[in-house]
């Protein structure tokens, strides 16, 4: 028989209460976000690829339905994202990325500053996959040449959901107001989320021109031109002597 204040029922009540809070904290607030950041391709034009997984438990995917992820990626001064290329990709609906800072694509690395690009994407089945085309800046030649080490740090990760669904979870995070996406001027409220980075920090070694090679090449070029010119002058001279037997000067001397 159930008596409202029996020890047994109190016990049961506590269990229920703990189970409820356990559910709320484990299922609603344990975001358990994992991110992989990989630099693809070779050469001066490469591709940063991001794979993000929310939770590992597929039962919780409804929680992120219609939520959007915003990645805030800062690039070091030797690397840049091309605003024109990003605008083309937005128009073709291939990628929603927009420069957050002014990006000058012409400047050599030595005269540039780090820049930031914002990438947004809707979460589908607890997952997001986005990429960002990046380019190496020209590095001014130095004596000895070598490689310029460019370290690309992990992005900041923001989340935005269409309702107040996740507000109770990351109360500590103050909302940031920024563009909803690259395709509209409208601003949205975002919250930063912590995550676990599963990959190593990206390092891109970009070749620097060698000034000594430059001097060697200049001297070589000058030599080739000089010898070639001398050879040509000689050839023209010989040609003249052969084809002009009745040279007026020669006749005069005779
Ligand atoms: C970059 O990589 C992604 C896959 O990670 C691919 O879908 C995309 O087409 C690539 N972009 C370029 C410009 O190579
Ligand atoms: C961008 O955001 C606006 C405003 O919230 C929305 O109407 C539009 O559908 C979004 N576009 C994309 C590509 O997500």
Coordinates of C-alpha atoms and ligand atoms in Angstrom, one line a residue:
X1 CA 0.0 0.0 0.0
X2 CA 1.3 3.5 -0.8
X3 CA 1.7 5.9 2.0
X4 CA 2.7 9.3 0.9
X5 CA 5.5 10.0 3.4
X6 CA 6.9 6.5 3.9
X7 CA 10.6 6.1 3.7
X8 CA 10.2 3.9 0.7
X9 CA 8.3 6.5 -1.2
X10 CA 10.7 9.3 -0.2
X11 CA 13.5 7.1 -1.6
X12 CA 11.6 6.6 -4.8
X13 CA 11.0 10.3 -5.1
X14 CA 14.6 11.1 -4.7
X15 CA 15.5 8.6 -7.3
X16 CA 13.0 10.2 -9.7
X17 CA 14.4 13.6 -8.9
X18 CA 18.0 12.5 -9.5
X19 CA 17.0 10.7 -12.7
X20 CA 15.3 13.9 -13.9
X21 CA 18.3 16.1 -13.3
X22 CA 20.5 13.4 -14.6
X23 CA 18.5 13.4 -17.8
X24 CA 18.6 17.2 -18.1
X25 CA 22.3 17.5 -17.5
X26 CA 23.4 14.4 -19.4
X27 CA 21.0 14.7 -22.4
X28 CA 20.4 18.4 -22.7
X29 CA 23.5 20.0 -21.6
X30 CA 26.3 17.6 -22.3
X31 CA 27.0 18.8 -25.8
X32 CA 29.9 16.5 -26.3
X33 CA 31.0 18.2 -29.5
X34 CA 34.0 16.8 -31.4
X35 CA 35.8 18.6 -34.2
X36 CA 38.3 17.4 -36.9
X37 CA 40.2 20.0 -38.8
X38 CA 42.3 18.8 -41.8
X39 CA 44.3 20.6 -44.4
X40 CA 43.8 19.0 -47.8
X41 CA 45.6 19.2 -51.2
X42 CA 49.1 20.4 -51.9
X43 CA 50.7 23.5 -53.3
X44 CA 49.7 27.1 -52.8
X45 CA 45.9 26.5 -53.0
X46 CA 44.5 24.2 -50.3
X47 CA 41.3 23.3 -48.5
X48 CA 40.6 23.2 -44.8
X49 CA 38.0 20.6 -44.1
X50 CA 36.0 20.5 -40.9
X51 CA 34.0 17.5 -39.6
X52 CA 31.9 18.2 -36.5
X53 CA 29.9 15.6 -34.5
X54 CA 27.4 16.5 -31.8
X55 CA 27.0 13.7 -29.2
X56 CA 27.6 10.2 -30.1
X57 CA 24.2 9.1 -29.1
X58 CA 21.9 9.3 -32.2
X59 CA 18.8 9.5 -29.9
X60 CA 19.6 13.1 -29.1
X61 CA 19.8 14.4 -32.6
X62 CA 16.3 16.0 -32.4
X63 CA 17.9 18.4 -30.0
X64 CA 19.9 20.0 -32.8
X65 CA 17.1 20.0 -35.4
X66 CA 17.3 23.3 -37.4
X67 CA 20.3 24.5 -35.4
X68 CA 23.1 26.2 -37.3
X69 CA 26.8 26.1 -36.6
X70 CA 29.1 29.1 -37.1
X71 CA 32.8 28.6 -37.3
X72 CA 35.0 31.6 -36.7
X73 CA 38.4 30.8 -38.4
X74 CA 41.4 33.1 -38.0
X75 CA 44.1 32.6 -40.6
X76 CA 47.7 33.6 -40.0
X77 CA 49.2 36.4 -42.1
X78 CA 50.8 34.0 -44.6
X79 CA 47.4 32.4 -45.6
X80 CA 44.1 33.9 -46.8
X81 CA 40.6 33.1 -48.0
X82 CA 39.6 34.9 -51.2
X83 CA 36.5 37.1 -50.7
X84 CA 35.6 36.9 -54.4
X85 CA 35.8 33.1 -54.4
X86 CA 33.7 32.9 -51.2
X87 CA 31.0 35.1 -52.8
X88 CA 30.9 32.9 -55.9
X89 CA 30.6 29.8 -53.6
X90 CA 27.8 31.5 -51.7
X91 CA 26.0 32.3 -55.0
X92 CA 26.3 28.7 -56.2
X93 CA 25.1 27.5 -52.7
X94 CA 28.2 25.4 -52.3
X95 CA 29.4 27.0 -49.1
X96 CA 28.2 29.7 -46.8
X97 CA 31.4 31.6 -45.8
X98 CA 31.9 35.3 -45.4
X99 CA 35.0 37.4 -44.5
X100 CA 34.7 38.9 -41.0
X101 CA 37.7 41.2 -41.5
X102 CA 39.0 43.0 -44.5
X103 CA 41.1 40.7 -46.7
X104 CA 43.6 42.1 -49.1
X105 CA 44.5 39.3 -51.5
X106 CA 47.4 41.1 -53.3
X107 CA 49.7 41.8 -50.3
X108 CA 52.7 39.7 -49.6
X109 CA 52.7 37.9 -46.3
X110 CA 55.2 40.3 -44.7
X111 CA 52.7 43.2 -45.2
X112 CA 49.6 41.4 -44.1
X113 CA 47.8 40.7 -40.8
X114 CA 45.8 37.7 -39.7
X115 CA 42.2 37.6 -41.0
X116 CA 39.0 36.0 -39.9
X117 CA 36.4 34.2 -41.9
X118 CA 33.0 33.0 -40.8
X119 CA 31.5 29.8 -42.0
X120 CA 27.9 28.7 -41.3
X121 CA 26.1 25.4 -41.9
X122 CA 22.9 23.7 -40.7
X123 CA 23.3 20.6 -38.5
X124 CA 22.0 17.4 -40.1
X125 CA 21.8 14.1 -38.2
X126 CA 24.1 15.4 -35.4
X127 CA 26.8 16.2 -38.0
X128 CA 28.2 19.1 -39.9
X129 CA 30.8 19.0 -42.7
X130 CA 32.2 22.2 -44.1
X131 CA 35.3 23.3 -45.8
X132 CA 37.2 26.6 -46.6
X133 CA 39.4 27.2 -49.7
X134 CA 42.6 28.8 -48.6
X135 CA 45.6 30.2 -50.4
X136 CA 49.2 30.9 -49.5
X137 CA 50.4 34.4 -49.7
X138 CA 53.6 35.3 -51.6
X139 CA 56.5 35.5 -49.2
X140 CA 59.2 38.1 -50.0
X141 CA 62.6 36.5 -50.9
X142 CA 65.2 36.4 -48.2
X143 CA 68.9 35.5 -48.2
X144 CA 68.9 31.7 -48.0
X145 CA 65.2 31.3 -48.7
X146 CA 63.7 28.4 -46.8
X147 CA 60.1 27.8 -45.5
X148 CA 57.7 30.1 -43.6
X149 CA 55.8 28.2 -40.9
X150 CA 52.2 29.2 -40.8
X151 CA 50.1 27.8 -38.0
X152 CA 46.4 27.6 -38.5
X153 CA 44.7 27.5 -35.1
X154 CA 41.4 25.7 -34.3
X155 CA 38.2 27.8 -35.0
X156 CA 35.8 29.2 -32.5
X157 CA 32.5 27.3 -32.6
X158 CA 29.1 29.0 -32.3
X159 CA 25.6 27.5 -32.2
X160 CA 22.3 29.1 -33.0
X161 CA 18.9 27.4 -32.7
X162 CA 15.5 28.7 -33.9
X163 CA 14.0 28.7 -30.4
X164 CA 15.2 28.8 -26.7
X165 CA 15.8 25.1 -26.7
X166 CA 19.4 25.2 -25.7
X167 CA 19.4 28.4 -23.6
X168 CA 19.3 26.6 -20.3
X169 CA 22.3 24.6 -21.2
X170 CA 25.0 27.2 -21.8
X171 CA 23.8 30.0 -19.6
X172 CA 27.3 31.0 -18.8
X173 CA 28.0 31.9 -22.5
X174 CA 27.1 35.4 -23.3
X175 CA 25.3 35.7 -26.7
X176 CA 27.2 37.2 -29.6
X177 CA 25.4 39.1 -32.3
X178 CA 26.7 38.4 -35.8
X179 CA 25.4 37.8 -39.3
X180 CA 22.9 34.9 -39.5
X181 CA 24.7 33.6 -42.5
X182 CA 26.7 35.0 -45.4
X183 CA 23.7 35.4 -47.7
X184 CA 21.8 38.0 -45.7
X185 CA 22.6 41.3 -43.8
X186 CA 20.3 40.1 -40.9
X187 CA 22.0 39.6 -37.5
X188 CA 21.4 36.6 -35.2
X189 CA 22.3 35.8 -31.7
X190 CA 25.0 33.1 -31.3
X191 CA 26.5 31.3 -28.4
X192 CA 30.0 29.9 -28.2
X193 CA 30.3 26.1 -27.5
X194 CA 33.3 24.3 -26.1
X195 CA 34.4 21.3 -28.1
X196 CA 37.1 18.6 -28.2
X197 CA 39.6 18.9 -31.1
X198 CA 40.5 15.5 -32.4
X199 CA 43.3 16.5 -34.8
X200 CA 46.7 18.2 -34.4
X201 CA 47.1 21.9 -35.0
X202 CA 47.5 22.6 -38.7
X203 CA 50.9 23.7 -39.9
X204 CA 51.5 24.9 -43.4
X205 CA 55.1 25.4 -44.5
X206 CA 55.2 27.9 -47.4
X207 CA 58.4 28.2 -49.5
X208 CA 60.1 31.6 -49.5
X209 CA 62.1 32.8 -52.5
X210 CA 65.9 32.7 -52.1
X211 CA 67.6 36.0 -52.8
X212 CA 70.9 34.2 -53.5
X213 CA 69.2 32.1 -56.2
X214 CA 67.8 35.4 -57.5
X215 CA 71.3 36.9 -57.8
X216 CA 72.6 33.7 -59.5
X217 CA 69.7 33.7 -61.9
X218 CA 70.3 37.4 -62.7
X219 CA 74.0 37.0 -63.4
X220 CA 73.3 33.9 -65.5
X221 CA 70.6 35.7 -67.5
X222 CA 72.9 38.7 -68.1
X223 CA 75.7 36.4 -69.3
X224 CA 73.5 34.4 -71.7
X225 CA 72.2 37.7 -73.1
X226 CA 75.7 39.1 -73.5
X227 CA 77.2 36.0 -75.2
X228 CA 74.1 35.6 -77.4
X229 CA 74.3 39.3 -78.5
X230 CA 78.1 39.0 -79.3
X231 CA 77.5 35.9 -81.3
X232 CA 74.7 37.6 -83.2
X233 CA 76.8 40.7 -83.9
X234 CA 79.6 38.5 -85.2
X235 CA 77.1 36.5 -87.4
X236 CA 75.6 39.6 -88.9
X237 CA 79.0 41.0 -89.6
X238 CA 80.1 37.9 -91.4
X239 CA 76.9 37.8 -93.3
X240 CA 77.4 41.3 -94.5
X241 CA 81.0 40.5 -95.7
X242 CA 79.8 37.5 -97.6
X243 CA 76.7 39.1 -99.2
X244 CA 78.1 42.5 -100.1
X245 CA 81.1 41.9 -102.3
X246 CA 80.8 45.3 -103.9
X247 CA 80.9 47.2 -100.6
X248 CA 81.5 50.9 -101.6
X249 CA 84.0 51.3 -98.7
X250 CA 85.9 48.3 -99.9
X251 CA 85.9 49.6 -103.4
X252 CA 87.1 53.0 -102.3
X253 CA 90.1 51.5 -100.6
X254 CA 91.1 49.6 -103.6
Ligands
LIG1 C1 37.4 20.8 -50.3 O1 37.2 19.5 -49.7 C2 35.8 19.2 -49.7 C3 35.7 17.9 -49.0 O2 36.3 17.9 -47.7 C4 35.2 19.1 -51.1 O3 33.8 18.9 -51.0 C5 35.4 20.4 -51.8 O4 35.0 20.3 -53.1 C6 36.9 20.8 -51.8 N1 37.1 22.1 -52.4 C7 38.1 22.4 -53.2 C8 38.2 23.7 -53.7 O5 39.0 21.6 -53.4
LIG2 C1 20.3 33.3 -44.2 O1 19.6 33.9 -43.2 C2 18.4 34.5 -43.5 C3 17.8 35.2 -42.3 O2 17.7 34.4 -41.2 C4 17.4 33.4 -44.0 O3 16.2 33.9 -44.4 C5 18.1 32.6 -45.2 O4 17.3 31.5 -45.6 C6 19.5 32.1 -44.8 N1 20.1 31.6 -46.0 C7 20.8 30.4 -45.9 C8 21.5 30.0 -47.2 O5 20.9 29.8 -44.9

